[in-house]
PDB file of C-alpha atoms in Angstrom:
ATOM      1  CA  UNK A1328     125.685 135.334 162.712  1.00 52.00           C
ATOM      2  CA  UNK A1329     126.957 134.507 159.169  1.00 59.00           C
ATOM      3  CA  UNK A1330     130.275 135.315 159.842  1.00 70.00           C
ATOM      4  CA  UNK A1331     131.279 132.140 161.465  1.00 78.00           C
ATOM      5  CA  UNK A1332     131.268 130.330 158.635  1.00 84.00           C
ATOM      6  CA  UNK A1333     134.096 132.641 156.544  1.00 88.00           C
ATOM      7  CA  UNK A1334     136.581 130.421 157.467  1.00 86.00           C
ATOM      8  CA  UNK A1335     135.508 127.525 156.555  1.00 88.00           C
ATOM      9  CA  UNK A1336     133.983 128.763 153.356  1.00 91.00           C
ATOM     10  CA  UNK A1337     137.459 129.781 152.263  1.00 90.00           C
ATOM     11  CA  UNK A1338     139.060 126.775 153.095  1.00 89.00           C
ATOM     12  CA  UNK A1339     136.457 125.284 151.140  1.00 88.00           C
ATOM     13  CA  UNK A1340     137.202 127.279 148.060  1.00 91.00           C
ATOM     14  CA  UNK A1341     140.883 126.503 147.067  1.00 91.00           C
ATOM     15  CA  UNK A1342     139.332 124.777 143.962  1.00 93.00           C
ATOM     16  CA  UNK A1343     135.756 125.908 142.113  1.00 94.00           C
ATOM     17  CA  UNK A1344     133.004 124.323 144.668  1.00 93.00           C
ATOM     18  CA  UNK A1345     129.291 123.677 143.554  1.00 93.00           C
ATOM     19  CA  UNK A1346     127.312 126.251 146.533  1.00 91.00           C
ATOM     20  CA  UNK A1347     125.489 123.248 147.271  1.00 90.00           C
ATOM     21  CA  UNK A1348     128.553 121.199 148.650  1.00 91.00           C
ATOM     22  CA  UNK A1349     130.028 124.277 150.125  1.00 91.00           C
ATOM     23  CA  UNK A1350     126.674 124.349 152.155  1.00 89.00           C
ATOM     24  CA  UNK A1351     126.780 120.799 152.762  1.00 90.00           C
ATOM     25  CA  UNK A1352     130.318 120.796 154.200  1.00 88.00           C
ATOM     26  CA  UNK A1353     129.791 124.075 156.341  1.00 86.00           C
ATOM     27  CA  UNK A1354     126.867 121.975 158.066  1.00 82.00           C
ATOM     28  CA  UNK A1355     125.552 125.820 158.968  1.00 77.00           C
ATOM     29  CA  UNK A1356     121.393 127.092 158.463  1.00 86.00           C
ATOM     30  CA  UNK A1357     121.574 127.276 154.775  1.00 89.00           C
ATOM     31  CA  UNK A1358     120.449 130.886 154.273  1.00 90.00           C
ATOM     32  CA  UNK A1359     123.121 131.835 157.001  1.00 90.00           C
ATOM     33  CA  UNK A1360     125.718 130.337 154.935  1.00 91.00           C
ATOM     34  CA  UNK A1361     124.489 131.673 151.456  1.00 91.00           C
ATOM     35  CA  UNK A1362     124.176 134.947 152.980  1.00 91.00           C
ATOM     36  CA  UNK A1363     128.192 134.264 154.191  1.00 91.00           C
ATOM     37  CA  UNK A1364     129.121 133.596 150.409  1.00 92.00           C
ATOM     38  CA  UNK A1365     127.615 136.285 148.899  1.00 91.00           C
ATOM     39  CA  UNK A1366     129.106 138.917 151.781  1.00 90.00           C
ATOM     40  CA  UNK A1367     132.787 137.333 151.087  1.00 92.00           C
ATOM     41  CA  UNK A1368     132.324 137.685 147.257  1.00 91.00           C
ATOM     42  CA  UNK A1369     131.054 141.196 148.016  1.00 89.00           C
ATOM     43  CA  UNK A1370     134.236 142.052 150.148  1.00 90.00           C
ATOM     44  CA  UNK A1371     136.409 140.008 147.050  1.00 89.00           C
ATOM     45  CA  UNK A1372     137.165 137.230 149.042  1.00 92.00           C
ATOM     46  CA  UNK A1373     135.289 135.090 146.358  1.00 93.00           C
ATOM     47  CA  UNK A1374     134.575 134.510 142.564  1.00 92.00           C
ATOM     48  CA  UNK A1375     131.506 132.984 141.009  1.00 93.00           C
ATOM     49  CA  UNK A1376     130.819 131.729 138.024  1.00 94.00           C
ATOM     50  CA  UNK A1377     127.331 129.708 136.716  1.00 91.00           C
ATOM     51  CA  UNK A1378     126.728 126.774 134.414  1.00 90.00           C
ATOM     52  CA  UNK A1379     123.209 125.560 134.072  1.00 88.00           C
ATOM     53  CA  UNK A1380     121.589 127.256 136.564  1.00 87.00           C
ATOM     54  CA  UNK A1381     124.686 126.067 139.065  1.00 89.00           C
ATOM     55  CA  UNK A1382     126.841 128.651 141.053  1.00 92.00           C
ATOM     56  CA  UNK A1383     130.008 127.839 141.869  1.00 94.00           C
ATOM     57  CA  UNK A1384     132.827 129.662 144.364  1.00 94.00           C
ATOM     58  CA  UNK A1385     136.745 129.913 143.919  1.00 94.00           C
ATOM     59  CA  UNK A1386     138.673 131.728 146.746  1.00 93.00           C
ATOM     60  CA  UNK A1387     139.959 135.133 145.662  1.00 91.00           C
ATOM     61  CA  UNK A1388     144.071 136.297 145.790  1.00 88.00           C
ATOM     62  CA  UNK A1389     144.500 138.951 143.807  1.00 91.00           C
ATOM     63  CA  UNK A1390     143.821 142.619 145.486  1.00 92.00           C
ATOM     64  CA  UNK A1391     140.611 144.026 144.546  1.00 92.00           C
ATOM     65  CA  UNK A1392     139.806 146.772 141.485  1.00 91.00           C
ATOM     66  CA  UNK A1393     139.334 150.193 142.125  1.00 94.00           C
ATOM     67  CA  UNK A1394     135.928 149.318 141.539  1.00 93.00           C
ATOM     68  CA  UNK A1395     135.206 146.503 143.555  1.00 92.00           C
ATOM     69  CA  UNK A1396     136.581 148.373 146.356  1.00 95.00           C
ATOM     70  CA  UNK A1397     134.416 150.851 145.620  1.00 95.00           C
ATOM     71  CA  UNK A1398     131.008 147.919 145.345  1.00 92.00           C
ATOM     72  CA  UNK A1399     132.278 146.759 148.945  1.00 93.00           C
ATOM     73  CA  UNK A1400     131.977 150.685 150.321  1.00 95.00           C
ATOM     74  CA  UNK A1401     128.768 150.951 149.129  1.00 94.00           C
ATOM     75  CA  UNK A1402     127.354 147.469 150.621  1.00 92.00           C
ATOM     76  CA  UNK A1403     129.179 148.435 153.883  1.00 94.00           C
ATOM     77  CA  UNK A1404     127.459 152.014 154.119  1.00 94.00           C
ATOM     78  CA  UNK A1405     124.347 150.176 153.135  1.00 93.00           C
ATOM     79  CA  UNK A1406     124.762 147.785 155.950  1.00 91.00           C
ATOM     80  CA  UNK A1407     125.638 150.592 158.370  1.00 93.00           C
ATOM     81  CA  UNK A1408     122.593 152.990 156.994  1.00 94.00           C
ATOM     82  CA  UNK A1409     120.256 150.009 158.451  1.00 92.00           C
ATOM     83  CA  UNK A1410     122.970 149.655 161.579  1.00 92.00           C
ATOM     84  CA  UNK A1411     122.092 153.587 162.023  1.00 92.00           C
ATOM     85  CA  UNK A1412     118.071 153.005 161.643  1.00 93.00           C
ATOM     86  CA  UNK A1413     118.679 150.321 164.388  1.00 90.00           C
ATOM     87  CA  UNK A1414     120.334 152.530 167.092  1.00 91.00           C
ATOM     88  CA  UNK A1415     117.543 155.104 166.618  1.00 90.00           C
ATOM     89  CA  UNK A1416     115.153 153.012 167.202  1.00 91.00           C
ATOM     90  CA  UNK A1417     116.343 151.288 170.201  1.00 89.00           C
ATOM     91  CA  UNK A1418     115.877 153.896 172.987  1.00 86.00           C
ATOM     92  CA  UNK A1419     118.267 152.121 175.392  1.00 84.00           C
ATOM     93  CA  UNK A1420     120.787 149.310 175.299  1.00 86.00           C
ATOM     94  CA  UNK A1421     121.497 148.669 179.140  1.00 84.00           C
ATOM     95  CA  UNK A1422     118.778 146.711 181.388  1.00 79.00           C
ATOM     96  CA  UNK A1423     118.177 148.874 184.210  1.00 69.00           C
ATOM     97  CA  UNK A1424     115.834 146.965 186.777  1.00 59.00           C
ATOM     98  CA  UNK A1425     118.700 147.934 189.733  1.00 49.00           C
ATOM     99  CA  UNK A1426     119.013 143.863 190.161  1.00 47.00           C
ATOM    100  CA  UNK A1427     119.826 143.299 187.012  1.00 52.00           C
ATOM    101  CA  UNK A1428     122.905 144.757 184.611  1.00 61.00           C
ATOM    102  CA  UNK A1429     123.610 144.332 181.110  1.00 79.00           C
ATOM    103  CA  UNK A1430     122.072 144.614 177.863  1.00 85.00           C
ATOM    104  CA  UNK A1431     118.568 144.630 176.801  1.00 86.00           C
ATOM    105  CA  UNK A1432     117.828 141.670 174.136  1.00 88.00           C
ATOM    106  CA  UNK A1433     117.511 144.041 171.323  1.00 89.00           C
ATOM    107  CA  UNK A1434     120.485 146.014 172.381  1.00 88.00           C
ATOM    108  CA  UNK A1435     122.890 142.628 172.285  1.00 88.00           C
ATOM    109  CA  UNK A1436     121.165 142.019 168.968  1.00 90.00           C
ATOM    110  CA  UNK A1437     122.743 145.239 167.667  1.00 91.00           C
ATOM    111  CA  UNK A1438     125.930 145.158 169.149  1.00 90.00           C
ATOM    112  CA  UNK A1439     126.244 141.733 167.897  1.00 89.00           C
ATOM    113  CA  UNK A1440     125.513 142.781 164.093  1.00 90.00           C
ATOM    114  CA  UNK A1441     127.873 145.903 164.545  1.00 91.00           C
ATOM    115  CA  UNK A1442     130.358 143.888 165.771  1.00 90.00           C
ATOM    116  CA  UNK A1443     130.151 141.329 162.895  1.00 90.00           C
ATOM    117  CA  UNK A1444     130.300 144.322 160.567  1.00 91.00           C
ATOM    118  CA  UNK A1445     133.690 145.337 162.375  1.00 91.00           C
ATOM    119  CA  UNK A1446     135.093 141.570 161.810  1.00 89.00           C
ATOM    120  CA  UNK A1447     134.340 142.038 157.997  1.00 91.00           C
ATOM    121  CA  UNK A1448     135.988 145.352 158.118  1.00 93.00           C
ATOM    122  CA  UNK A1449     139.034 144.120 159.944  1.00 91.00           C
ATOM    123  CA  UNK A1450     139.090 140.983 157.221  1.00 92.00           C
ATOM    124  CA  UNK A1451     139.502 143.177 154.328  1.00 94.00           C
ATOM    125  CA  UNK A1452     141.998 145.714 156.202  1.00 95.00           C
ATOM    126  CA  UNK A1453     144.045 142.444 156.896  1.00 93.00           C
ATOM    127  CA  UNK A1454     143.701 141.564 153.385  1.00 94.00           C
ATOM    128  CA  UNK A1455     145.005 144.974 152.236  1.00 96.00           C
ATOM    129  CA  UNK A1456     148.092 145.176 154.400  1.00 95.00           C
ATOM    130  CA  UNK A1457     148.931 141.589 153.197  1.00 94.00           C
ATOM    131  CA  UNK A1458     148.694 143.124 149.355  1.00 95.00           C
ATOM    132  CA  UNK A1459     150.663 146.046 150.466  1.00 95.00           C
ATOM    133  CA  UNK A1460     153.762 143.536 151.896  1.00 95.00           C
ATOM    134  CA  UNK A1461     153.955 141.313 149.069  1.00 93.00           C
ATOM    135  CA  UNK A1462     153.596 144.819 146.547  1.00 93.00           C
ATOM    136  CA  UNK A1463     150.698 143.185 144.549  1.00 93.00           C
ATOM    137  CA  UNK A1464     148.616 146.435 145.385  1.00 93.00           C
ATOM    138  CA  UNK A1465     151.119 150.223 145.801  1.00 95.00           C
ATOM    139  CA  UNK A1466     151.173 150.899 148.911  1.00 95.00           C
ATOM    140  CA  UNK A1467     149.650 154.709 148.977  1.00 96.00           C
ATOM    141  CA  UNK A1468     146.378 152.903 147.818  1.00 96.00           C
ATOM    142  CA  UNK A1469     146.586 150.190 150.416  1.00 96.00           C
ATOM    143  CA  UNK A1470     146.998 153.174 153.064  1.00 97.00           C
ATOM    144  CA  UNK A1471     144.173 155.626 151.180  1.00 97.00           C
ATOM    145  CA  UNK A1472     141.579 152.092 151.813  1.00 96.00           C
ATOM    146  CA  UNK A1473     142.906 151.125 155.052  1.00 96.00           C
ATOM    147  CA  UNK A1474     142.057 155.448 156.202  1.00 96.00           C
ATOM    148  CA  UNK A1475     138.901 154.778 154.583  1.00 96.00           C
ATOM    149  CA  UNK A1476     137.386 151.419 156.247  1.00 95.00           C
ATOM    150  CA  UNK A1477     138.783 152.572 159.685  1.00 94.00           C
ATOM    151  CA  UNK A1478     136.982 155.881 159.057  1.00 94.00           C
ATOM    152  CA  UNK A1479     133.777 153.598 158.017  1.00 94.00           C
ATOM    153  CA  UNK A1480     134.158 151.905 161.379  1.00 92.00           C
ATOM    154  CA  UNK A1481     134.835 154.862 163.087  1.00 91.00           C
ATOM    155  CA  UNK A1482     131.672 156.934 162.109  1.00 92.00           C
ATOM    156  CA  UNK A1483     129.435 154.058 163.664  1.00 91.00           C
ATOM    157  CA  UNK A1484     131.207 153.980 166.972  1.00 89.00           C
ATOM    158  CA  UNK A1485     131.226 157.699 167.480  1.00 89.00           C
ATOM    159  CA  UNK A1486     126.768 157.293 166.083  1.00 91.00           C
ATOM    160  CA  UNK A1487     126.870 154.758 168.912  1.00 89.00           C
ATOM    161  CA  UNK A1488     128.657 156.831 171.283  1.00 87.00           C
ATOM    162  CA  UNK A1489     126.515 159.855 170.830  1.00 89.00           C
ATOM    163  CA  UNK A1490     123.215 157.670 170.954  1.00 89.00           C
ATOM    164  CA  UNK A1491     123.491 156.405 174.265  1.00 87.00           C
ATOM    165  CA  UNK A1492     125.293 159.250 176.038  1.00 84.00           C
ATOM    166  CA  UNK A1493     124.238 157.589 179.384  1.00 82.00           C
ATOM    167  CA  UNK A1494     127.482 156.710 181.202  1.00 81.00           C
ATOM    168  CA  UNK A1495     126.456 152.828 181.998  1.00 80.00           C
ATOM    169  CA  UNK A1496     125.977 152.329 178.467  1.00 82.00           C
ATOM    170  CA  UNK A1497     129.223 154.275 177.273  1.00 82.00           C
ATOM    171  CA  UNK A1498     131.207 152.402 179.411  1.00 83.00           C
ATOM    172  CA  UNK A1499     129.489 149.412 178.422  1.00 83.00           C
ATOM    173  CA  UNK A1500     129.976 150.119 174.888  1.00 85.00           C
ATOM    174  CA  UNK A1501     133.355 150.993 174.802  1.00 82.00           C
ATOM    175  CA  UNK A1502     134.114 147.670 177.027  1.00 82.00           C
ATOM    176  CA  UNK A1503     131.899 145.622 174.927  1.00 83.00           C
ATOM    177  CA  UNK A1504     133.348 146.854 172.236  1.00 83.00           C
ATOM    178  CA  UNK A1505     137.375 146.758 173.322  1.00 78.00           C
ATOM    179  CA  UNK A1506     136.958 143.461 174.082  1.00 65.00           C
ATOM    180  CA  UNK A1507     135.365 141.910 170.577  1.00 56.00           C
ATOM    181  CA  UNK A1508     136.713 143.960 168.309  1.00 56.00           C
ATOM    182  CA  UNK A1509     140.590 142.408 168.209  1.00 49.00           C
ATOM    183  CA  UNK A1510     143.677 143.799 167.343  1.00 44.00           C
ATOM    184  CA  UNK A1511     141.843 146.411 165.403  1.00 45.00           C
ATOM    185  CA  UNK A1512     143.603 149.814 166.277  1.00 48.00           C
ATOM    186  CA  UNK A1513     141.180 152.749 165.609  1.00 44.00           C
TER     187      UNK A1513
END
């Protein structure tokens, strides 16, 4: 779960930070935490820059290029290509032992990723709408990305959905699902 340390990362980041100290300061697992910094400069949240072998990490403002929106896409679809891989080959999510309900270990496992992959997508659609109010990125763009990443989002749930057409794990799905995933309207 790299996600958990976003936050912090960019509160970290106001000025240029050695990765080292941002590491240091997050007190996280350090691949968890590189991992973290390389998905936020991925999504633009970040910039890097190296001297002597040193990386360093500035928090991001400004609303992202046509073609770093277009670099994000393609390490989302690559995240969700793996995501897809996952669900078919997990033949069931839902224990069913009659004494016991819930997920199986490796079923949690994937909802868990998914869901991070849904925070990061809600992230950057908050990020866009906050462009689109202050008019630092037009606002049929903002909308045309926005369509896009809830589309992204959209084509995994209905890959889950189909996957595990069982009605225990539909509901179980959709509840898991409605009740992690925020104030994201899809």
């Amino acid at each position: 779960m790299t996600l958990i340390h976003n936050d912090y990362i960019l509160f970290c980041t106001d000025q240029w930070a050695e990765i080292k100290n941002i590491i240091e300061k997050c007190g996280g697992i350090e691949s968890e935490v590189v991992e973290s910094i390389k998905r936020l400069e991925s999504m633009g949240f970040l910039e890097s820059r190296s001297m002597r072998n040193t990386f360093f990490y500035k928090k991001y403002d400004k609303p992202q290029t046509h073609d770093q929106f277009f670099a994000m896409m393609e390490s989302f679809a690559s995240y969700q290509k793996s995501e897809i891989e996952s669900i078919q080959t997990i033949p069931t999510i839902m224990l069913s032992d009659g004494s016991q309900f819930g997920f199986t270990p490796d079923g949690l496992k994937l909802l868990e990723h998914i869901q991070e992959e849904i925070d990061r997508i809600l992230m950057v659609i908050v990020r866009i709408d906050h462009h689109d109010k202050i008019r630092t990125l037009q606002h049929p763009i903002a909308l045309q990305r926005i369509k896009k990443l809830k589309r992204h989002v959209n084509k995994i749930m209905n890959i889950m959905l189909d996957s595990y057409k069982d009605v225990s794990s539909n509901v179980a799905l959709q509840e898991y699902f409605k009740n992690h995933t925020g104030q994201l309207n899809l």
